[in-house]
Short mmCIF file of N, CA and C in Angstrom, two decimals:
data_model
loop_
_atom_site.label_atom_id
_atom_site.label_comp_id
_atom_site.label_asym_id
_atom_site.label_seq_id
_atom_site.Cartn_x
_atom_site.Cartn_y
_atom_site.Cartn_z
N MET A 1 121.03 -60.66 -1.79
CA MET A 1 121.43 -61.85 -2.52
C MET A 1 120.69 -63.06 -1.93
N VAL A 2 120.20 -63.91 -2.82
CA VAL A 2 119.51 -65.14 -2.44
C VAL A 2 120.41 -66.30 -2.84
N THR A 3 120.61 -67.26 -1.92
CA THR A 3 121.42 -68.44 -2.20
C THR A 3 120.51 -69.66 -2.23
N LEU A 4 120.62 -70.44 -3.31
CA LEU A 4 119.79 -71.63 -3.50
C LEU A 4 120.67 -72.80 -3.91
N THR A 5 120.17 -74.02 -3.71
CA THR A 5 120.87 -75.23 -4.15
C THR A 5 119.88 -76.11 -4.91
N PHE A 6 120.34 -76.63 -6.05
CA PHE A 6 119.52 -77.51 -6.88
C PHE A 6 120.26 -78.82 -7.09
N GLY A 7 119.52 -79.91 -7.19
CA GLY A 7 120.10 -81.23 -7.37
C GLY A 7 120.58 -81.51 -8.78
N ASN A 8 119.94 -80.86 -9.77
CA ASN A 8 120.35 -81.06 -11.16
C ASN A 8 120.03 -79.81 -11.97
N ILE A 9 120.49 -79.78 -13.20
CA ILE A 9 120.35 -78.60 -14.06
C ILE A 9 118.89 -78.36 -14.45
N ASN A 10 118.10 -79.43 -14.54
CA ASN A 10 116.68 -79.27 -14.90
C ASN A 10 115.92 -78.50 -13.83
N GLU A 11 116.23 -78.77 -12.56
CA GLU A 11 115.60 -78.02 -11.47
C GLU A 11 115.94 -76.54 -11.56
N PHE A 12 117.21 -76.26 -11.86
CA PHE A 12 117.64 -74.86 -12.01
C PHE A 12 116.91 -74.20 -13.18
N GLU A 13 116.84 -74.88 -14.31
CA GLU A 13 116.18 -74.30 -15.49
C GLU A 13 114.70 -74.05 -15.24
N ASP A 14 114.04 -74.96 -14.52
CA ASP A 14 112.64 -74.74 -14.16
C ASP A 14 112.49 -73.51 -13.27
N TRP A 15 113.38 -73.38 -12.29
CA TRP A 15 113.36 -72.21 -11.41
C TRP A 15 113.60 -70.93 -12.21
N LEU A 16 114.59 -70.96 -13.11
CA LEU A 16 114.91 -69.78 -13.92
C LEU A 16 113.73 -69.39 -14.80
N ASN A 17 113.08 -70.37 -15.44
CA ASN A 17 111.89 -70.08 -16.26
C ASN A 17 110.79 -69.46 -15.43
N GLN A 18 110.61 -69.96 -14.20
CA GLN A 18 109.57 -69.41 -13.32
C GLN A 18 109.89 -67.97 -12.93
N ILE A 19 111.14 -67.69 -12.59
CA ILE A 19 111.56 -66.33 -12.23
C ILE A 19 111.33 -65.38 -13.41
N GLU A 20 111.73 -65.80 -14.60
CA GLU A 20 111.58 -64.96 -15.79
C GLU A 20 110.11 -64.71 -16.10
N THR A 21 109.28 -65.74 -16.01
CA THR A 21 107.86 -65.61 -16.31
C THR A 21 107.15 -64.74 -15.28
N ASP A 22 107.41 -64.98 -14.01
CA ASP A 22 106.73 -64.25 -12.95
C ASP A 22 107.08 -62.76 -12.94
N ASN A 23 108.32 -62.43 -13.33
CA ASN A 23 108.78 -61.05 -13.22
C ASN A 23 108.89 -60.31 -14.55
N ASN A 24 108.45 -60.94 -15.64
CA ASN A 24 108.54 -60.32 -16.98
C ASN A 24 109.95 -59.82 -17.29
N LEU A 25 110.90 -60.72 -17.17
CA LEU A 25 112.28 -60.39 -17.50
C LEU A 25 112.97 -61.60 -18.09
N LYS A 26 114.19 -61.42 -18.53
CA LYS A 26 114.94 -62.49 -19.18
C LYS A 26 116.39 -62.39 -18.76
N TYR A 27 117.01 -63.54 -18.53
CA TYR A 27 118.43 -63.61 -18.25
C TYR A 27 119.11 -64.33 -19.40
N SER A 28 120.32 -63.92 -19.70
CA SER A 28 121.07 -64.58 -20.77
C SER A 28 122.46 -64.94 -20.26
N LYS A 29 122.97 -66.06 -20.77
CA LYS A 29 124.30 -66.50 -20.37
C LYS A 29 125.32 -65.46 -20.80
N HIS A 30 126.26 -65.22 -19.91
CA HIS A 30 127.33 -64.27 -20.21
C HIS A 30 128.58 -65.06 -20.56
N ARG A 31 128.89 -65.10 -21.82
CA ARG A 31 130.05 -65.79 -22.36
C ARG A 31 130.01 -67.28 -22.06
N GLY A 32 131.12 -67.87 -21.67
CA GLY A 32 131.18 -69.31 -21.51
C GLY A 32 131.22 -69.76 -20.07
N ILE A 33 131.76 -70.95 -19.87
CA ILE A 33 131.85 -71.55 -18.55
C ILE A 33 133.24 -71.26 -17.99
N LYS A 34 133.27 -70.78 -16.75
CA LYS A 34 134.54 -70.53 -16.07
C LYS A 34 134.84 -71.73 -15.20
N ARG A 35 136.04 -72.28 -15.31
CA ARG A 35 136.44 -73.44 -14.52
C ARG A 35 137.42 -72.99 -13.44
N ASN A 36 137.14 -73.39 -12.22
CA ASN A 36 138.03 -73.07 -11.11
C ASN A 36 139.03 -74.20 -10.89
N SER A 37 140.03 -73.93 -10.08
CA SER A 37 141.07 -74.92 -9.81
C SER A 37 140.53 -76.13 -9.04
N ASP A 38 139.42 -75.96 -8.32
CA ASP A 38 138.85 -77.08 -7.57
C ASP A 38 137.81 -77.86 -8.37
N ASP A 39 137.86 -77.75 -9.70
CA ASP A 39 136.98 -78.46 -10.64
C ASP A 39 135.52 -78.03 -10.58
N THR A 40 135.22 -76.91 -9.98
CA THR A 40 133.85 -76.38 -10.05
C THR A 40 133.73 -75.55 -11.32
N LYS A 41 132.53 -75.50 -11.85
CA LYS A 41 132.26 -74.74 -13.06
C LYS A 41 131.28 -73.63 -12.73
N ILE A 42 131.53 -72.44 -13.26
CA ILE A 42 130.69 -71.28 -12.96
C ILE A 42 130.14 -70.71 -14.26
N ILE A 43 128.83 -70.47 -14.27
CA ILE A 43 128.17 -69.82 -15.41
C ILE A 43 127.45 -68.59 -14.87
N TYR A 44 127.63 -67.46 -15.54
CA TYR A 44 126.96 -66.22 -15.15
C TYR A 44 125.80 -65.94 -16.09
N TYR A 45 124.67 -65.56 -15.51
CA TYR A 45 123.50 -65.14 -16.27
C TYR A 45 123.24 -63.68 -15.91
N ASN A 46 123.27 -62.81 -16.90
CA ASN A 46 123.01 -61.39 -16.67
C ASN A 46 121.63 -61.01 -17.16
N CYS A 47 121.08 -59.97 -16.59
CA CYS A 47 119.81 -59.43 -17.06
C CYS A 47 119.98 -59.07 -18.54
N SER A 48 119.03 -59.46 -19.36
CA SER A 48 119.16 -59.24 -20.81
C SER A 48 119.11 -57.77 -21.19
N ARG A 49 118.71 -56.90 -20.28
CA ARG A 49 118.69 -55.47 -20.57
C ARG A 49 120.07 -54.82 -20.44
N SER A 50 121.04 -55.53 -19.84
CA SER A 50 122.39 -55.01 -19.68
C SER A 50 123.10 -54.92 -21.02
N GLY A 51 123.94 -53.92 -21.15
CA GLY A 51 124.77 -53.82 -22.34
C GLY A 51 124.46 -52.62 -23.19
N LYS A 52 125.19 -52.54 -24.29
CA LYS A 52 125.05 -51.42 -25.21
C LYS A 52 124.36 -51.87 -26.48
N GLN A 53 123.55 -50.98 -27.04
CA GLN A 53 122.91 -51.30 -28.31
C GLN A 53 123.90 -51.09 -29.44
N ASN A 54 123.72 -51.83 -30.48
CA ASN A 54 124.58 -51.74 -31.65
C ASN A 54 124.06 -50.61 -32.53
N ILE A 55 124.71 -49.46 -32.46
CA ILE A 55 124.24 -48.30 -33.20
C ILE A 55 125.04 -48.15 -34.49
N LEU A 56 124.34 -48.15 -35.59
CA LEU A 56 124.95 -47.94 -36.90
C LEU A 56 124.52 -46.57 -37.42
N THR A 57 125.34 -46.01 -38.26
CA THR A 57 124.97 -44.73 -38.86
C THR A 57 123.83 -44.94 -39.85
N GLU A 58 123.10 -43.89 -40.12
CA GLU A 58 121.93 -43.97 -41.00
C GLU A 58 122.26 -44.51 -42.39
N ASP A 59 123.42 -44.16 -42.94
CA ASP A 59 123.76 -44.62 -44.29
C ASP A 59 124.15 -46.11 -44.31
N VAL A 60 124.57 -46.68 -43.18
CA VAL A 60 124.92 -48.09 -43.11
C VAL A 60 123.71 -48.95 -42.75
N ARG A 61 122.80 -48.39 -41.97
CA ARG A 61 121.63 -49.12 -41.47
C ARG A 61 120.72 -49.52 -42.63
N LYS A 62 120.29 -50.79 -42.62
CA LYS A 62 119.38 -51.29 -43.66
C LYS A 62 117.93 -51.26 -43.21
N ARG A 63 117.72 -51.40 -41.90
CA ARG A 63 116.36 -51.41 -41.37
C ARG A 63 116.16 -50.24 -40.42
N SER A 64 114.91 -49.87 -40.22
CA SER A 64 114.59 -48.80 -39.29
C SER A 64 114.76 -49.28 -37.86
N LEU A 65 114.95 -48.33 -36.94
CA LEU A 65 115.01 -48.66 -35.53
C LEU A 65 113.65 -49.12 -35.05
N LYS A 66 113.62 -49.93 -34.00
CA LYS A 66 112.36 -50.39 -33.43
C LYS A 66 111.58 -49.22 -32.86
N VAL A 67 110.26 -49.30 -32.96
CA VAL A 67 109.40 -48.24 -32.44
C VAL A 67 109.56 -48.12 -30.93
N GLN A 68 109.64 -49.25 -30.22
CA GLN A 68 109.73 -49.21 -28.77
C GLN A 68 111.14 -48.92 -28.29
N GLY A 69 112.10 -48.82 -29.20
CA GLY A 69 113.48 -48.55 -28.81
C GLY A 69 114.23 -49.84 -28.51
N SER A 70 115.48 -49.70 -28.21
CA SER A 70 116.33 -50.85 -27.92
C SER A 70 116.06 -51.38 -26.52
N ALA A 71 116.24 -52.68 -26.36
CA ALA A 71 116.10 -53.29 -25.03
C ALA A 71 117.34 -53.03 -24.18
N LYS A 72 118.43 -52.68 -24.80
CA LYS A 72 119.68 -52.47 -24.08
C LYS A 72 119.66 -51.12 -23.36
N LEU A 73 120.26 -51.10 -22.17
CA LEU A 73 120.22 -49.93 -21.29
C LEU A 73 121.37 -48.95 -21.50
N GLU A 74 122.41 -49.37 -22.19
CA GLU A 74 123.64 -48.60 -22.31
C GLU A 74 124.42 -48.62 -20.99
N LEU A 75 124.05 -49.49 -20.07
CA LEU A 75 124.76 -49.67 -18.81
C LEU A 75 124.46 -51.07 -18.30
N GLY A 76 125.08 -51.45 -17.22
CA GLY A 76 124.88 -52.79 -16.69
C GLY A 76 123.82 -52.82 -15.61
N CYS A 77 122.88 -53.73 -15.72
CA CYS A 77 121.89 -53.95 -14.68
C CYS A 77 122.56 -54.76 -13.56
N THR A 78 122.18 -54.49 -12.34
CA THR A 78 122.83 -55.15 -11.19
C THR A 78 122.32 -56.56 -10.95
N SER A 79 121.24 -56.97 -11.57
CA SER A 79 120.69 -58.30 -11.35
C SER A 79 121.52 -59.33 -12.12
N GLN A 80 121.90 -60.40 -11.42
CA GLN A 80 122.74 -61.44 -12.01
C GLN A 80 122.50 -62.75 -11.29
N ILE A 81 122.71 -63.84 -12.00
CA ILE A 81 122.64 -65.18 -11.41
C ILE A 81 123.99 -65.84 -11.64
N LYS A 82 124.58 -66.32 -10.56
CA LYS A 82 125.85 -67.03 -10.63
C LYS A 82 125.55 -68.50 -10.31
N LEU A 83 125.69 -69.35 -11.33
CA LEU A 83 125.41 -70.78 -11.19
C LEU A 83 126.73 -71.52 -11.07
N THR A 84 126.90 -72.25 -9.97
CA THR A 84 128.14 -73.01 -9.73
C THR A 84 127.81 -74.49 -9.69
N LYS A 85 128.47 -75.25 -10.57
CA LYS A 85 128.31 -76.71 -10.54
C LYS A 85 129.45 -77.28 -9.71
N ASN A 86 129.09 -77.91 -8.61
CA ASN A 86 130.08 -78.48 -7.70
C ASN A 86 130.55 -79.84 -8.19
N VAL A 87 131.64 -80.31 -7.62
CA VAL A 87 132.20 -81.61 -7.98
C VAL A 87 131.21 -82.73 -7.68
N ASN A 88 130.41 -82.59 -6.61
CA ASN A 88 129.45 -83.63 -6.24
C ASN A 88 128.20 -83.64 -7.12
N GLY A 89 128.08 -82.69 -8.06
CA GLY A 89 126.95 -82.67 -8.99
C GLY A 89 125.84 -81.71 -8.62
N ASP A 90 125.90 -81.13 -7.43
CA ASP A 90 124.91 -80.13 -7.02
C ASP A 90 125.17 -78.82 -7.74
N PHE A 91 124.13 -78.00 -7.80
CA PHE A 91 124.23 -76.68 -8.40
C PHE A 91 123.88 -75.63 -7.35
N ASN A 92 124.81 -74.73 -7.08
CA ASN A 92 124.57 -73.63 -6.16
C ASN A 92 124.28 -72.37 -6.97
N VAL A 93 123.32 -71.58 -6.50
CA VAL A 93 122.94 -70.35 -7.20
C VAL A 93 123.05 -69.19 -6.23
N ASN A 94 123.75 -68.15 -6.68
CA ASN A 94 123.73 -66.86 -6.00
C ASN A 94 122.93 -65.93 -6.90
N TYR A 95 121.78 -65.51 -6.41
CA TYR A 95 120.83 -64.71 -7.19
C TYR A 95 120.80 -63.28 -6.66
N PHE A 96 121.32 -62.36 -7.46
CA PHE A 96 121.27 -60.95 -7.13
C PHE A 96 120.01 -60.40 -7.77
N LYS A 97 119.00 -60.19 -6.95
CA LYS A 97 117.63 -59.97 -7.40
C LYS A 97 117.34 -58.55 -7.88
N GLU A 98 117.97 -57.56 -7.28
CA GLU A 98 117.63 -56.16 -7.54
C GLU A 98 118.10 -55.70 -8.92
N HIS A 99 117.20 -55.09 -9.66
CA HIS A 99 117.51 -54.54 -10.98
C HIS A 99 117.77 -53.04 -10.86
N TYR A 100 118.56 -52.53 -11.78
CA TYR A 100 118.90 -51.10 -11.77
C TYR A 100 118.77 -50.52 -13.17
N GLY A 101 118.10 -49.40 -13.26
CA GLY A 101 118.07 -48.65 -14.52
C GLY A 101 116.94 -49.00 -15.47
N HIS A 102 116.04 -49.87 -15.08
CA HIS A 102 114.93 -50.21 -15.97
C HIS A 102 113.75 -50.76 -15.18
N LYS A 103 112.61 -50.78 -15.85
CA LYS A 103 111.40 -51.37 -15.29
C LYS A 103 111.18 -52.71 -15.98
N TYR A 104 110.24 -53.47 -15.47
CA TYR A 104 109.88 -54.72 -16.11
C TYR A 104 108.90 -54.40 -17.23
N GLU A 105 109.38 -54.38 -18.47
CA GLU A 105 108.55 -53.97 -19.60
C GLU A 105 108.37 -55.13 -20.58
N LEU A 106 107.12 -55.42 -20.90
CA LEU A 106 106.81 -56.51 -21.81
C LEU A 106 107.32 -56.26 -23.22
N LYS A 107 107.41 -55.01 -23.61
CA LYS A 107 107.78 -54.70 -24.99
C LYS A 107 109.22 -55.11 -25.33
N HIS A 108 110.03 -55.39 -24.32
CA HIS A 108 111.42 -55.78 -24.57
C HIS A 108 111.66 -57.27 -24.35
N LEU A 109 110.59 -58.06 -24.25
CA LEU A 109 110.73 -59.49 -24.01
C LEU A 109 110.36 -60.30 -25.24
N ASN A 110 110.94 -61.48 -25.33
CA ASN A 110 110.55 -62.46 -26.34
C ASN A 110 109.60 -63.46 -25.71
N LEU A 111 108.95 -64.25 -26.53
CA LEU A 111 108.11 -65.33 -26.02
C LEU A 111 108.99 -66.36 -25.30
N SER A 112 108.45 -66.99 -24.27
CA SER A 112 109.23 -67.99 -23.53
C SER A 112 109.46 -69.23 -24.38
N GLU A 113 110.50 -69.99 -24.03
CA GLU A 113 110.80 -71.22 -24.76
C GLU A 113 109.64 -72.21 -24.68
N ASN A 114 109.02 -72.29 -23.51
CA ASN A 114 107.88 -73.21 -23.35
C ASN A 114 106.73 -72.81 -24.27
N CYS A 115 106.47 -71.52 -24.38
CA CYS A 115 105.41 -71.03 -25.25
C CYS A 115 105.73 -71.34 -26.71
N LEU A 116 106.97 -71.12 -27.12
CA LEU A 116 107.37 -71.41 -28.50
C LEU A 116 107.15 -72.88 -28.84
N LYS A 117 107.58 -73.76 -27.93
CA LYS A 117 107.44 -75.20 -28.17
C LYS A 117 105.97 -75.62 -28.19
N GLU A 118 105.18 -75.04 -27.31
CA GLU A 118 103.76 -75.38 -27.25
C GLU A 118 103.04 -74.96 -28.53
N ILE A 119 103.33 -73.77 -29.03
CA ILE A 119 102.69 -73.28 -30.26
C ILE A 119 103.17 -74.10 -31.45
N ALA A 120 104.47 -74.42 -31.50
CA ALA A 120 104.99 -75.25 -32.60
C ALA A 120 104.31 -76.62 -32.59
N SER A 121 104.10 -77.17 -31.41
CA SER A 121 103.42 -78.46 -31.30
C SER A 121 101.99 -78.38 -31.83
N LYS A 122 101.29 -77.31 -31.47
CA LYS A 122 99.92 -77.15 -31.96
C LYS A 122 99.89 -76.96 -33.47
N LEU A 123 100.86 -76.23 -34.01
CA LEU A 123 100.92 -76.04 -35.46
C LEU A 123 101.16 -77.38 -36.16
N ARG A 124 102.03 -78.20 -35.59
CA ARG A 124 102.30 -79.52 -36.18
C ARG A 124 101.08 -80.43 -36.12
N MET A 125 100.26 -80.25 -35.07
CA MET A 125 99.06 -81.08 -34.94
C MET A 125 97.96 -80.63 -35.89
N GLY A 126 98.15 -79.47 -36.52
CA GLY A 126 97.17 -79.03 -37.51
C GLY A 126 96.26 -77.90 -37.06
N PHE A 127 96.46 -77.35 -35.87
CA PHE A 127 95.64 -76.22 -35.44
C PHE A 127 95.94 -75.00 -36.30
N THR A 128 94.92 -74.24 -36.60
CA THR A 128 95.12 -73.03 -37.40
C THR A 128 95.71 -71.93 -36.53
N SER A 129 96.35 -70.97 -37.17
CA SER A 129 96.92 -69.83 -36.45
C SER A 129 95.84 -69.07 -35.70
N GLN A 130 94.69 -68.91 -36.32
CA GLN A 130 93.60 -68.18 -35.68
C GLN A 130 93.10 -68.90 -34.44
N HIS A 131 93.02 -70.23 -34.49
CA HIS A 131 92.59 -71.02 -33.33
C HIS A 131 93.59 -70.86 -32.18
N ILE A 132 94.88 -70.92 -32.47
CA ILE A 132 95.91 -70.76 -31.45
C ILE A 132 95.82 -69.38 -30.81
N LEU A 133 95.67 -68.38 -31.64
CA LEU A 133 95.57 -67.00 -31.15
C LEU A 133 94.34 -66.81 -30.27
N THR A 134 93.22 -67.35 -30.68
CA THR A 134 91.99 -67.25 -29.90
C THR A 134 92.13 -67.97 -28.56
N THR A 135 92.74 -69.15 -28.58
CA THR A 135 92.94 -69.91 -27.35
C THR A 135 93.81 -69.14 -26.36
N VAL A 136 94.87 -68.54 -26.83
CA VAL A 136 95.76 -67.77 -25.95
C VAL A 136 95.03 -66.57 -25.38
N ARG A 137 94.28 -65.88 -26.20
CA ARG A 137 93.58 -64.67 -25.74
C ARG A 137 92.45 -64.98 -24.77
N GLU A 138 91.88 -66.18 -24.84
CA GLU A 138 90.83 -66.56 -23.89
C GLU A 138 91.40 -66.82 -22.51
N LYS A 139 92.70 -67.11 -22.41
CA LYS A 139 93.32 -67.45 -21.13
C LYS A 139 94.02 -66.26 -20.46
N ILE A 140 93.91 -65.07 -21.02
CA ILE A 140 94.61 -63.91 -20.46
C ILE A 140 94.08 -63.60 -19.06
N GLU A 141 95.02 -63.41 -18.13
CA GLU A 141 94.65 -63.05 -16.77
C GLU A 141 95.72 -62.11 -16.22
N GLU A 142 95.45 -61.53 -15.08
CA GLU A 142 96.39 -60.61 -14.45
C GLU A 142 97.42 -61.40 -13.67
N PRO A 143 98.65 -61.00 -13.60
CA PRO A 143 99.26 -59.91 -14.34
C PRO A 143 99.53 -60.32 -15.78
N LEU A 144 99.56 -59.36 -16.65
CA LEU A 144 99.78 -59.60 -18.07
C LEU A 144 101.22 -60.06 -18.30
N ARG A 145 101.39 -61.07 -19.15
CA ARG A 145 102.71 -61.60 -19.49
C ARG A 145 102.93 -61.48 -20.98
N ARG A 146 104.19 -61.64 -21.41
CA ARG A 146 104.52 -61.51 -22.83
C ARG A 146 103.80 -62.56 -23.66
N ASN A 147 103.67 -63.77 -23.14
CA ASN A 147 102.99 -64.84 -23.88
C ASN A 147 101.53 -64.49 -24.16
N ASP A 148 100.92 -63.64 -23.32
CA ASP A 148 99.53 -63.22 -23.52
C ASP A 148 99.38 -62.27 -24.71
N LEU A 149 100.48 -61.67 -25.14
CA LEU A 149 100.45 -60.69 -26.23
C LEU A 149 100.83 -61.31 -27.57
N LEU A 150 100.56 -62.58 -27.72
CA LEU A 150 100.88 -63.31 -28.95
C LEU A 150 100.18 -62.66 -30.15
N THR A 151 100.90 -62.57 -31.25
CA THR A 151 100.34 -62.00 -32.48
C THR A 151 100.44 -63.02 -33.61
N MET A 152 99.76 -62.73 -34.70
CA MET A 152 99.85 -63.58 -35.90
C MET A 152 101.29 -63.61 -36.41
N LYS A 153 101.98 -62.48 -36.32
CA LYS A 153 103.37 -62.41 -36.76
C LYS A 153 104.24 -63.34 -35.91
N ASP A 154 103.99 -63.40 -34.60
CA ASP A 154 104.72 -64.33 -33.73
C ASP A 154 104.51 -65.77 -34.19
N ILE A 155 103.27 -66.11 -34.49
CA ILE A 155 102.95 -67.47 -34.92
C ILE A 155 103.64 -67.79 -36.24
N GLU A 156 103.65 -66.86 -37.16
CA GLU A 156 104.33 -67.07 -38.44
C GLU A 156 105.84 -67.21 -38.24
N ASN A 157 106.39 -66.43 -37.32
CA ASN A 157 107.83 -66.56 -37.02
C ASN A 157 108.14 -67.92 -36.41
N ILE A 158 107.26 -68.43 -35.56
CA ILE A 158 107.44 -69.76 -34.97
C ILE A 158 107.35 -70.81 -36.07
N ARG A 159 106.38 -70.66 -36.96
CA ARG A 159 106.22 -71.60 -38.08
C ARG A 159 107.50 -71.65 -38.91
N THR A 160 108.11 -70.50 -39.15
CA THR A 160 109.34 -70.43 -39.94
C THR A 160 110.52 -71.02 -39.18
N SER A 161 110.69 -70.63 -37.91
CA SER A 161 111.87 -71.08 -37.16
C SER A 161 111.83 -72.58 -36.85
N PHE A 162 110.64 -73.16 -36.72
CA PHE A 162 110.51 -74.60 -36.48
C PHE A 162 110.32 -75.37 -37.79
N ASN A 163 110.37 -74.67 -38.92
CA ASN A 163 110.27 -75.28 -40.24
C ASN A 163 108.97 -76.07 -40.41
N ILE A 164 107.87 -75.43 -40.05
CA ILE A 164 106.55 -76.05 -40.18
C ILE A 164 105.91 -75.46 -41.43
N SER A 165 105.64 -76.29 -42.41
CA SER A 165 105.16 -75.77 -43.69
C SER A 165 103.69 -76.10 -43.95
N LEU A 166 102.91 -76.12 -42.90
CA LEU A 166 101.49 -76.43 -43.08
C LEU A 166 100.74 -75.18 -43.51
N LYS A 167 99.78 -75.34 -44.36
CA LYS A 167 98.95 -74.24 -44.81
C LYS A 167 97.57 -74.40 -44.18
N ASP A 168 97.20 -73.47 -43.32
CA ASP A 168 95.92 -73.50 -42.61
C ASP A 168 95.69 -74.82 -41.88
N GLY A 169 96.77 -75.40 -41.33
CA GLY A 169 96.64 -76.60 -40.52
C GLY A 169 96.50 -77.88 -41.31
N GLN A 170 96.58 -77.83 -42.63
CA GLN A 170 96.40 -79.04 -43.43
C GLN A 170 97.73 -79.49 -44.01
N ARG A 171 97.97 -80.79 -43.92
CA ARG A 171 99.14 -81.36 -44.56
C ARG A 171 98.81 -81.76 -46.01
N HIS A 172 97.54 -82.07 -46.21
CA HIS A 172 97.07 -82.46 -47.53
C HIS A 172 95.57 -82.19 -47.59
N LYS A 173 95.02 -81.97 -48.78
CA LYS A 173 93.59 -81.67 -48.90
C LYS A 173 92.73 -82.86 -48.50
N ASP A 174 93.24 -84.07 -48.76
CA ASP A 174 92.52 -85.29 -48.41
C ASP A 174 92.78 -85.60 -46.93
N ASP A 175 91.73 -85.78 -46.11
CA ASP A 175 91.88 -86.00 -44.67
C ASP A 175 92.68 -87.26 -44.35
N VAL A 176 92.44 -88.34 -45.07
CA VAL A 176 93.14 -89.60 -44.80
C VAL A 176 94.64 -89.41 -45.05
N THR A 177 94.99 -88.79 -46.14
CA THR A 177 96.40 -88.53 -46.45
C THR A 177 97.00 -87.59 -45.41
N SER A 178 96.24 -86.59 -44.99
CA SER A 178 96.70 -85.64 -43.98
C SER A 178 97.02 -86.34 -42.66
N VAL A 179 96.16 -87.28 -42.24
CA VAL A 179 96.39 -88.03 -41.00
C VAL A 179 97.62 -88.93 -41.14
N GLU A 180 97.77 -89.58 -42.30
CA GLU A 180 98.94 -90.43 -42.53
C GLU A 180 100.23 -89.61 -42.47
N LEU A 181 100.22 -88.43 -43.05
CA LEU A 181 101.40 -87.55 -43.01
C LEU A 181 101.70 -87.12 -41.58
N TYR A 182 100.65 -86.87 -40.80
CA TYR A 182 100.83 -86.49 -39.40
C TYR A 182 101.47 -87.63 -38.61
N ILE A 183 101.01 -88.86 -38.83
CA ILE A 183 101.56 -90.02 -38.14
C ILE A 183 103.03 -90.21 -38.50
N GLN A 184 103.37 -90.06 -39.78
CA GLN A 184 104.76 -90.17 -40.20
C GLN A 184 105.62 -89.09 -39.55
N GLU A 185 105.09 -87.89 -39.46
CA GLU A 185 105.83 -86.79 -38.85
C GLU A 185 106.07 -87.06 -37.36
N CYS A 186 105.06 -87.61 -36.68
CA CYS A 186 105.20 -87.95 -35.25
C CYS A 186 106.27 -89.01 -35.05
N LYS A 187 106.31 -90.00 -35.94
CA LYS A 187 107.31 -91.07 -35.82
C LYS A 187 108.71 -90.53 -36.02
N THR A 188 108.89 -89.61 -36.98
CA THR A 188 110.23 -89.05 -37.21
C THR A 188 110.67 -88.14 -36.08
N LEU A 189 109.71 -87.49 -35.39
CA LEU A 189 110.07 -86.63 -34.28
C LEU A 189 110.27 -87.40 -32.98
N GLY A 190 109.87 -88.66 -32.98
CA GLY A 190 110.08 -89.49 -31.79
C GLY A 190 108.89 -89.45 -30.90
#
């Protein structure tokens, strides 16, 4: 077990993002916030591979199973993060580092939040999907990470989830109108 202290939640989130990126894994919040009698708040983050897959019978299932299989282990992984917010505003972390029952596999990971936001930003600025894909592939280095395996389908999913309706990076066929629309969009986004 590793014990750490952070001054604010942003420091913790940066650390968590770094741990997830470096180790090709993901942690997810387990239920809600537990409040203790001494006014401390506790949040548990479990390895995302923990748990049971939702198995439906063939006649109820509408879609096929994933080729790579479910990310769920059918058991609990031993890795967990216990985040405690103290009354003084500090955040204490108890990090149980060891994983059980699985390897670090890229096929069961999603793109990181930072990657999603970065790609959405580039799409809003007018970069084409092909340009974004080429840029990401030019930066691939060892060790391989999930963000390095970006696909056109990932980019289209980001375009849909962020509600970006640009076609081939253009807001309008006329460049002047396209730039004006971009400026208006920037002002509305802050």
